[in-house]
Short mmCIF file of C-alpha atoms in Angstrom, two decimals:
data_model
loop_
_atom_site.label_atom_id
_atom_site.label_comp_id
_atom_site.label_asym_id
_atom_site.label_seq_id
_atom_site.Cartn_x
_atom_site.Cartn_y
_atom_site.Cartn_z
CA MET A 1 -10.23 -24.93 -25.77
CA THR A 2 -9.01 -22.87 -28.69
CA VAL A 3 -5.49 -23.02 -30.08
CA VAL A 4 -4.76 -19.58 -28.63
CA GLY A 5 -5.99 -20.74 -25.24
CA VAL A 6 -3.70 -23.76 -25.33
CA ILE A 7 -0.72 -21.61 -26.29
CA GLY A 8 -1.64 -19.24 -23.43
CA ALA A 9 -1.78 -22.08 -20.90
CA ALA A 10 1.53 -23.45 -22.20
CA LEU A 11 3.16 -20.02 -21.76
CA VAL A 12 1.89 -19.75 -18.17
CA VAL A 13 3.20 -23.24 -17.38
CA ALA A 14 6.51 -22.37 -19.07
CA GLY A 15 6.80 -19.30 -16.81
CA VAL A 16 6.55 -21.23 -13.55
CA PRO A 17 10.06 -22.85 -13.59
CA PHE A 18 11.65 -19.41 -13.91
CA PHE A 19 10.01 -18.32 -10.65
CA LEU A 20 10.95 -21.63 -9.08
CA PHE A 21 14.63 -21.37 -10.01
CA GLY A 22 14.73 -17.65 -9.18
CA THR A 23 13.52 -18.52 -5.67
CA LEU A 24 15.92 -21.44 -5.46
CA GLY A 25 18.74 -19.05 -6.36
CA LEU A 26 17.58 -16.58 -3.69
CA LEU A 27 17.70 -19.33 -1.07
CA ARG A 28 20.84 -21.18 -2.15
CA LEU A 29 23.31 -18.70 -3.71
CA PRO A 30 26.09 -17.48 -1.41
CA ASP A 31 25.94 -13.66 -1.47
CA THR A 32 23.68 -10.64 -2.10
CA TYR A 33 24.94 -10.00 -5.62
CA SER A 34 24.42 -13.49 -7.03
CA ARG A 35 21.02 -13.72 -5.31
CA LEU A 36 19.96 -10.48 -6.98
CA HIS A 37 21.25 -11.82 -10.27
CA ALA A 38 19.08 -14.94 -9.96
CA LEU A 39 15.98 -13.03 -8.82
CA ALA A 40 16.06 -10.05 -11.15
CA LYS A 41 16.56 -12.20 -14.24
CA GLY A 42 14.55 -15.33 -13.49
CA ASP A 43 11.44 -13.67 -12.12
CA ASN A 44 11.23 -11.13 -14.93
CA VAL A 45 11.27 -13.79 -17.64
CA GLY A 46 8.75 -15.82 -15.63
CA LEU A 47 6.46 -12.82 -15.18
CA GLY A 48 6.69 -11.98 -18.89
CA LEU A 49 5.68 -15.50 -19.88
CA VAL A 50 2.84 -15.62 -17.33
CA CYS A 51 1.53 -12.18 -18.38
CA LEU A 52 1.65 -13.09 -22.06
CA GLY A 53 -0.02 -16.44 -21.40
CA LEU A 54 -2.80 -14.87 -19.29
CA GLY A 55 -3.29 -12.19 -21.95
CA LEU A 56 -3.69 -14.82 -24.68
CA GLN A 57 -6.12 -16.77 -22.49
CA SER A 58 -8.19 -13.66 -21.78
CA GLY A 59 -8.94 -13.32 -25.50
CA SER A 60 -8.98 -9.53 -25.23
CA VAL A 61 -6.41 -7.24 -26.81
CA LEU A 62 -6.97 -4.57 -24.16
CA VAL A 63 -6.38 -6.96 -21.27
CA THR A 64 -3.27 -8.35 -22.99
CA LEU A 65 -1.86 -4.85 -23.45
CA LYS A 66 -2.59 -3.98 -19.81
CA LEU A 67 -0.84 -7.16 -18.62
CA LEU A 68 2.16 -6.46 -20.84
CA MET A 69 2.32 -2.90 -19.51
CA ILE A 70 2.40 -4.32 -15.98
CA TRP A 71 5.31 -6.49 -17.11
CA VAL A 72 7.22 -3.52 -18.60
CA LEU A 73 6.71 -1.47 -15.40
CA MET A 74 7.84 -4.47 -13.36
CA LEU A 75 10.97 -4.82 -15.54
CA ILE A 76 11.92 -1.18 -14.95
CA ALA A 77 11.14 -1.32 -11.23
CA SER A 78 12.97 -4.58 -10.61
CA ALA A 79 16.05 -3.51 -12.57
CA THR A 80 16.20 -0.24 -10.61
CA GLY A 81 15.54 -1.95 -7.31
CA ALA A 82 18.16 -4.63 -7.89
CA GLY A 83 20.73 -2.00 -8.89
CA LEU A 84 19.91 0.08 -5.82
CA ILE A 85 20.23 -2.90 -3.46
CA ALA A 86 23.52 -3.99 -5.05
CA ARG A 87 25.05 -0.49 -4.94
CA THR A 88 23.92 0.05 -1.35
CA ALA A 89 25.44 -3.29 -0.35
CA LEU A 90 28.68 -2.35 -2.11
CA ALA A 91 28.74 1.08 -0.43
CA ARG A 92 28.23 -0.61 2.98
CA GLY A 93 31.23 -2.85 2.30
CA VAL A 94 29.48 -6.16 1.57
CA LYS A 95 32.10 -8.17 -0.29
CA PRO A 96 31.14 -10.42 -3.20
CA HIS A 97 31.57 -14.09 -2.37
CA GLY A 98 35.10 -15.41 -2.96
CA LEU A 99 36.82 -12.02 -3.13
CA MET B 1 -10.38 -28.06 -8.36
CA ASP B 2 -12.17 -27.05 -5.18
CA TRP B 3 -9.61 -28.65 -2.89
CA LEU B 4 -6.84 -26.73 -4.73
CA ALA B 5 -8.51 -23.38 -3.97
CA HIS B 6 -9.04 -24.41 -0.34
CA THR B 7 -5.39 -25.49 0.00
CA PHE B 8 -4.25 -22.19 -1.48
CA ASP B 9 -6.48 -20.21 0.89
CA GLY B 10 -5.24 -22.24 3.84
CA LEU B 11 -1.62 -21.63 2.87
CA LEU B 12 -2.31 -17.89 2.52
CA GLY B 13 -3.87 -17.83 5.99
CA LEU B 14 -0.96 -19.71 7.55
CA ALA B 15 1.54 -17.45 5.76
CA LEU B 16 -0.27 -14.42 7.19
CA LEU B 17 -0.03 -15.76 10.74
CA TRP B 18 3.63 -16.67 10.29
CA LEU B 19 4.44 -13.22 8.82
CA ALA B 20 2.63 -11.51 11.71
CA TRP B 21 4.76 -13.51 14.15
CA GLN B 22 7.92 -12.63 12.17
CA ALA B 23 7.01 -8.94 12.12
CA MET B 24 6.75 -8.94 15.91
CA HIS B 25 9.53 -11.29 16.94
CA ALA B 26 12.12 -11.56 14.15
CA PRO B 27 15.65 -10.77 15.31
CA GLY B 28 16.54 -7.35 13.91
CA LEU B 29 14.20 -4.50 13.02
CA PHE B 30 14.96 -4.77 9.30
CA ARG B 31 13.54 -8.28 9.14
CA SER B 32 10.51 -7.10 11.09
CA VAL B 33 9.87 -4.25 8.66
CA VAL B 34 10.24 -6.47 5.59
CA SER B 35 7.98 -9.10 7.18
CA TYR B 36 5.42 -6.40 7.81
CA MET B 37 5.53 -5.27 4.17
CA VAL B 38 5.14 -8.84 2.92
CA PHE B 39 2.30 -9.19 5.45
CA GLY B 40 0.57 -6.29 3.68
CA LEU B 41 0.99 -7.96 0.28
CA VAL B 42 -0.33 -11.33 1.50
CA MET B 43 -3.21 -9.50 3.20
CA ALA B 44 -4.02 -7.84 -0.15
CA LEU B 45 -4.00 -11.27 -1.83
CA ILE B 46 -6.40 -12.56 0.83
CA TRP B 47 -8.75 -9.63 0.23
CA VAL B 48 -8.68 -10.52 -3.47
CA ARG B 49 -9.59 -14.13 -2.58
CA LEU B 50 -12.45 -12.78 -0.44
CA GLU B 51 -13.63 -10.84 -3.53
CA ALA B 52 -13.00 -7.45 -1.92
CA PRO B 53 -10.76 -5.79 -4.55
CA ASP B 54 -11.33 -2.30 -3.11
CA ILE B 55 -9.76 -3.23 0.20
CA ALA B 56 -7.07 -5.23 -1.60
CA LEU B 57 -6.04 -2.15 -3.60
CA ALA B 58 -5.99 0.04 -0.51
CA GLU B 59 -4.08 -2.57 1.50
CA ALA B 60 -1.44 -3.03 -1.21
CA ALA B 61 -0.97 0.71 -1.72
CA ILE B 62 -1.13 1.83 1.92
CA GLY B 63 -0.20 -1.24 3.97
CA ALA B 64 2.65 -2.53 1.86
CA GLY B 65 3.67 0.55 -0.13
CA ALA B 66 3.33 3.79 1.81
CA THR B 67 3.69 2.32 5.31
CA GLY B 68 6.64 0.22 4.16
CA ALA B 69 8.42 3.29 2.79
CA LEU B 70 7.69 5.13 6.04
CA LEU B 71 9.02 2.30 8.22
CA LEU B 72 12.13 1.82 6.09
CA SER B 73 13.01 5.52 6.16
CA ALA B 74 12.43 5.60 9.92
CA LEU B 75 14.66 2.54 10.26
CA ALA B 76 17.42 4.20 8.23
CA ARG B 77 17.43 7.12 10.69
CA LEU B 78 17.73 4.99 13.81
CA LYS B 79 21.18 4.76 15.30
CA ASP B 80 22.85 1.36 15.17
CA GLY B 81 22.16 -0.77 18.19
CA SER B 82 18.78 0.77 18.89
CA ASP B 83 17.56 -2.78 18.49
CA ALA B 84 18.63 -3.46 22.09
CA GLY B 85 15.58 -1.75 23.56
CA ARG B 86 13.24 -4.20 21.87
CA LEU B 87 10.63 -5.92 23.93
CA HIS B 88 11.21 -9.65 24.06
CA TRP B 89 9.61 -12.26 26.29
CA ARG B 90 11.15 -11.24 29.57
CA HIS B 91 9.84 -14.04 31.68
CA PRO B 92 8.08 -17.33 30.87
CA ALA B 93 5.66 -16.54 33.69
CA GLU B 94 4.16 -13.78 31.53
CA LEU B 95 2.69 -16.53 29.39
CA VAL B 96 0.44 -17.43 32.33
CA PHE B 97 -1.32 -14.14 31.68
CA TRP B 98 -1.00 -13.78 27.92
CA LEU B 99 -2.00 -17.29 26.81
CA PRO B 100 -5.42 -17.26 28.55
CA PHE B 101 -5.89 -13.64 27.47
CA ALA B 102 -5.21 -14.55 23.81
CA ALA B 103 -7.45 -17.63 24.06
CA VAL B 104 -10.37 -15.63 25.49
CA THR B 105 -9.93 -12.87 22.89
CA ALA B 106 -9.88 -15.41 20.05
CA LEU B 107 -12.96 -17.13 21.49
CA VAL B 108 -14.93 -13.87 21.81
CA LEU B 109 -13.94 -12.75 18.31
CA GLY B 110 -14.86 -16.15 16.88
CA LEU B 111 -18.24 -16.16 18.64
CA THR B 112 -18.96 -12.63 17.43
CA ALA B 113 -18.06 -13.53 13.85
CA TRP B 114 -20.22 -16.66 14.12
CA GLN B 115 -23.26 -14.65 15.22
CA LEU B 116 -23.07 -11.97 12.52
CA PRO B 117 -26.30 -11.95 10.51
CA ALA B 118 -25.67 -14.13 7.48
CA PRO B 119 -26.49 -11.94 4.45
CA GLY B 120 -25.15 -8.82 6.22
CA LEU B 121 -26.21 -5.43 4.92
CA GLY B 122 -25.41 -6.28 1.28
CA VAL B 123 -29.08 -6.70 0.39
CA ASP B 124 -29.99 -3.30 1.81
CA VAL B 125 -27.08 -1.64 0.01
CA ALA B 126 -28.05 -3.27 -3.30
CA ARG B 127 -31.67 -2.17 -2.83
CA THR B 128 -30.81 1.50 -2.23
CA LEU B 129 -27.87 1.68 -4.64
CA GLY B 130 -30.08 3.35 -7.26
CA GLN B 131 -30.53 6.45 -5.06
CA SER B 132 -26.90 6.75 -4.02
CA GLY B 133 -25.61 8.43 -7.20
CA VAL B 134 -22.90 5.82 -7.93
CA ASP B 135 -22.85 2.24 -9.24
CA ASN B 136 -20.08 0.87 -7.02
CA PRO B 137 -21.56 -0.31 -3.70
CA VAL B 138 -18.28 0.31 -1.84
CA THR B 139 -18.14 3.94 -2.94
CA ALA B 140 -21.85 4.29 -2.12
CA VAL B 141 -21.20 3.08 1.43
CA LEU B 142 -18.03 5.17 1.88
CA LEU B 143 -19.31 8.47 0.55
CA ASN B 144 -23.06 8.28 0.89
CA PHE B 145 -24.49 5.78 3.38
CA ARG B 146 -21.64 6.00 5.87
CA SER B 147 -20.01 9.33 4.94
CA PHE B 148 -19.59 10.14 8.60
CA ASP B 149 -17.09 7.27 9.01
CA THR B 150 -15.09 8.50 6.03
CA LEU B 151 -15.10 12.02 7.46
CA LEU B 152 -13.58 10.68 10.67
CA GLU B 153 -11.00 8.58 8.76
CA ILE B 154 -9.74 11.61 6.86
CA GLY B 155 -9.80 13.54 10.13
CA VAL B 156 -7.57 10.92 11.77
CA LEU B 157 -5.05 11.20 8.90
CA LEU B 158 -5.02 15.00 9.22
CA VAL B 159 -4.56 14.84 13.00
CA GLY B 160 -1.68 12.38 12.42
CA VAL B 161 0.08 14.79 10.08
CA VAL B 162 -0.46 17.72 12.46
CA ALA B 163 0.99 15.66 15.30
CA ILE B 164 4.04 14.57 13.26
CA TRP B 165 4.74 18.09 12.03
CA SER B 166 4.33 19.45 15.56
CA LEU B 167 6.96 17.10 16.95
CA GLY B 168 9.78 18.86 15.15
CA PRO B 169 11.36 19.88 11.86
CA ALA B 170 11.91 17.40 9.06
CA PRO B 171 15.30 15.69 9.36
CA SER B 172 18.05 17.06 7.17
CA PRO B 173 19.06 15.72 4.68
CA ILE B 174 15.51 14.65 4.05
CA VAL B 175 16.52 11.57 2.06
CA PRO B 176 19.68 9.49 2.31
CA LYS B 177 22.31 10.00 -0.36
CA MET B 178 21.45 7.85 -3.37
CA PRO B 179 24.12 5.32 -4.22
CA SER B 180 22.74 5.10 -7.74
CA PRO B 181 21.36 7.67 -10.20
CA ALA B 182 18.81 5.11 -11.42
CA LEU B 183 16.15 5.73 -8.77
CA PRO B 184 15.97 9.54 -9.20
CA ALA B 185 15.82 9.09 -12.99
CA LEU B 186 13.12 6.44 -12.61
CA GLY B 187 11.15 8.66 -10.22
CA ARG B 188 11.09 11.52 -12.69
CA ALA B 189 10.28 9.28 -15.64
CA LEU B 190 7.51 7.37 -13.87
CA PHE B 191 5.73 10.28 -12.19
CA PRO B 192 3.28 10.79 -15.10
CA VAL B 193 2.36 7.09 -14.81
CA PHE B 194 1.54 7.65 -11.14
CA VAL B 195 -0.69 10.61 -12.04
CA LEU B 196 -2.37 8.54 -14.75
CA ALA B 197 -2.93 5.55 -12.45
CA ALA B 198 -4.30 7.73 -9.65
CA THR B 199 -6.69 9.55 -11.99
CA TYR B 200 -7.83 6.24 -13.44
CA LEU B 201 -8.49 4.76 -9.99
CA LEU B 202 -10.40 7.89 -8.97
CA TRP B 203 -12.52 7.85 -12.12
CA ARG B 204 -13.23 4.14 -11.79
CA GLY B 205 -14.41 4.59 -8.20
CA SER B 206 -17.97 5.52 -9.20
CA HIS B 207 -18.67 2.25 -10.99
CA ALA B 208 -15.93 -0.28 -10.17
CA PRO B 209 -13.31 -0.99 -7.47
CA GLY B 210 -11.20 2.10 -6.87
CA GLY B 211 -11.82 5.51 -5.39
CA ALA B 212 -10.40 8.29 -3.30
CA PHE B 213 -8.33 6.22 -0.86
CA GLN B 214 -6.68 4.07 -3.52
CA ALA B 215 -6.05 7.04 -5.82
CA GLY B 216 -4.70 9.11 -2.94
CA ALA B 217 -2.36 6.33 -1.82
CA VAL B 218 -0.95 5.83 -5.33
CA MET B 219 -0.49 9.57 -5.76
CA GLY B 220 1.14 9.85 -2.33
CA ALA B 221 3.56 7.06 -3.25
CA GLY B 222 4.39 8.99 -6.44
CA GLY B 223 5.13 12.04 -4.31
CA ILE B 224 7.43 10.01 -2.05
CA LEU B 225 9.28 8.78 -5.15
CA MET B 226 9.64 12.39 -6.32
CA VAL B 227 11.19 13.39 -2.98
CA LEU B 228 13.62 10.49 -3.37
CA ALA B 229 14.34 11.84 -6.87
CA GLY B 230 15.36 15.21 -5.42
CA ALA B 231 12.12 17.22 -5.54
CA ARG B 232 11.40 19.34 -2.47
CA PRO B 233 7.92 19.93 -1.05
CA TRP B 234 6.37 23.38 -1.08
CA LEU B 235 3.98 23.23 1.80
CA THR B 236 5.55 25.77 4.12
CA GLY B 237 6.99 29.27 4.01
CA GLU B 238 5.33 32.56 3.13
CA GLU B 239 5.04 32.26 -0.62
CA GLN B 240 3.92 28.69 -1.02
CA GLY B 241 2.70 27.96 2.50
CA PRO B 242 -0.99 28.42 1.65
CA TRP B 243 -0.77 25.26 -0.43
CA ARG B 244 -0.85 23.30 2.81
CA TRP B 245 -4.54 24.10 3.10
CA LEU B 246 -4.85 21.30 0.53
CA LEU B 247 -3.99 18.94 3.40
CA SER B 248 -7.33 19.75 5.02
CA LEU B 249 -9.28 20.10 1.75
CA GLY B 250 -10.90 16.67 2.06
CA LEU B 251 -12.05 17.22 5.64
CA VAL B 252 -13.23 20.79 4.99
CA ALA B 253 -15.12 19.79 1.83
CA MET B 254 -16.85 16.89 3.58
CA LEU B 255 -17.78 19.07 6.57
CA ALA B 256 -19.05 21.84 4.28
CA VAL B 257 -21.21 19.38 2.33
CA ALA B 258 -22.51 17.80 5.54
CA VAL B 259 -23.41 21.15 7.10
CA ALA B 260 -24.96 22.46 3.87
CA MET B 261 -27.08 19.33 3.59
CA ALA B 262 -28.08 19.69 7.23
CA ALA B 263 -29.22 23.26 6.51
CA LEU B 264 -31.07 22.26 3.30
CA ALA B 265 -32.59 18.91 4.16
CA GLY B 266 -32.34 18.88 7.91
CA THR B 267 -30.10 15.81 8.14
CA PHE B 268 -26.31 15.62 8.38
CA PHE B 269 -24.90 14.11 5.15
CA ALA B 270 -28.33 13.39 3.58
CA TYR B 271 -27.83 14.13 -0.12
CA PRO B 272 -30.88 14.72 -2.29
CA PRO B 273 -30.75 11.90 -4.92
CA ALA B 274 -30.50 14.41 -7.79
CA LEU B 275 -27.39 16.02 -6.33
CA ALA B 276 -25.77 12.82 -5.05
CA ALA B 277 -23.62 11.99 -8.10
CA PRO B 278 -21.91 15.40 -8.53
CA LEU B 279 -21.51 15.81 -4.76
CA ILE B 280 -19.84 12.40 -4.41
CA LEU B 281 -17.53 13.17 -7.35
CA ALA B 282 -16.51 16.50 -5.79
CA LEU B 283 -15.91 14.82 -2.43
CA GLU B 284 -13.90 12.03 -4.06
CA ILE B 285 -11.62 14.45 -5.87
CA SER B 286 -11.01 16.63 -2.82
CA ALA B 287 -10.53 13.61 -0.56
CA ALA B 288 -8.08 11.99 -3.00
CA LEU B 289 -6.02 15.20 -3.25
CA SER B 290 -5.96 15.50 0.52
CA ILE B 291 -5.09 11.85 1.11
CA ALA B 292 -2.24 12.02 -1.43
CA LEU B 293 -0.75 15.08 0.27
CA LEU B 294 -1.34 13.67 3.76
CA MET B 295 0.47 10.39 2.92
CA PHE B 296 3.30 12.42 1.53
CA ALA B 297 3.36 14.83 4.50
CA VAL B 298 3.59 11.89 6.91
CA TYR B 299 6.62 10.61 5.02
CA LEU B 300 8.52 13.87 5.61
CA CYS B 301 8.81 12.81 9.31
CA GLY B 302 8.45 16.39 10.53
CA ARG B 303 7.63 19.94 9.50
CA PRO B 304 9.49 20.80 6.29
CA PRO B 305 11.62 23.96 6.52
CA ASP B 306 10.43 27.25 5.01
CA HIS B 307 13.37 27.37 2.61
CA TRP B 308 15.32 24.42 1.33
CA GLU B 309 19.08 24.74 1.59
CA ALA B 310 20.97 23.59 -1.47
CA GLU B 311 21.99 19.97 -0.95
CA ASP B 312 24.99 18.39 -2.62
#
């Protein structure tokens, strides 16, 4: 395995805990807003690391760029989606936990 | 690593069954709809594991994306409490009928699957691929060997849209008020990406996974996003009404090609090998345009008005 391949594998492995803790936050945090906070942040970092790692492992610049573009699109979509869910919840009168 | 792949496949299969149960029996329609969308995504993953990326693309775009948007917008228009009319298990005695029924159905399906000829038709398709005009076996089957099935599929979509538009006018306002300006801005900004992705999928269809259905579904989803962003469709009225002929473009083009080929060669849908490639490309483009507009027309939930009133 080349050095780049090892770095790629390490990045993929490093991305997994972010998904894990994002999911843990979704299951364990008390209200919509903090769950969104955990998901939208954790999963995006995790996806970025996994995409970068897979790109490095593929050994192709084109594939790496495609994967990174998927990540950028995902960032935009998840930020918009999270904002939309939070604002809809607020408009429907869902109170943040502890207020 | 073999056992790891098997465990993963097993988990995917179990998740699919569990999601199907959730989609039918979860308390609350919202949970059902979300379960159904996740069902579509897991189904797409399973198609990937079965090495059928064409179906995976179509399932993700249509099953999870377009159908999910349709179900969610329908759900938003239901009055509160309409959940009460849901069908639950009314009586345990019904199980006396349904359990044996389900067991027999599963048995018959399993036996049928068991007796399918082992290599299937893949060998025949690979052997005749050279004459089909394309390099992707799935596209060859869809638009050359079994064009008649595709004709009927597009016909079903068109009949669906005609039925939905006949039921009544599109609800007004056509989309709920956006609590955030982010989605409309995103819709406008991302629309070129949708066009690019759909064109790419369409172009890929001749030699790799992709094609008219996937391209049409992506394009239709882009159209739905544009409606959410405040764009209004132009398929009715005197000035722009003729554009709605595009809805039937795919069906009309396929029928025209089929009839022309019947007149030339004597067989319905039998392309001469020299003409196959350009004919399939023309059919793919017209079918993709039609499918995109049909997906979008279904989402309007009724016939759009001739003139759009200004909405605040």
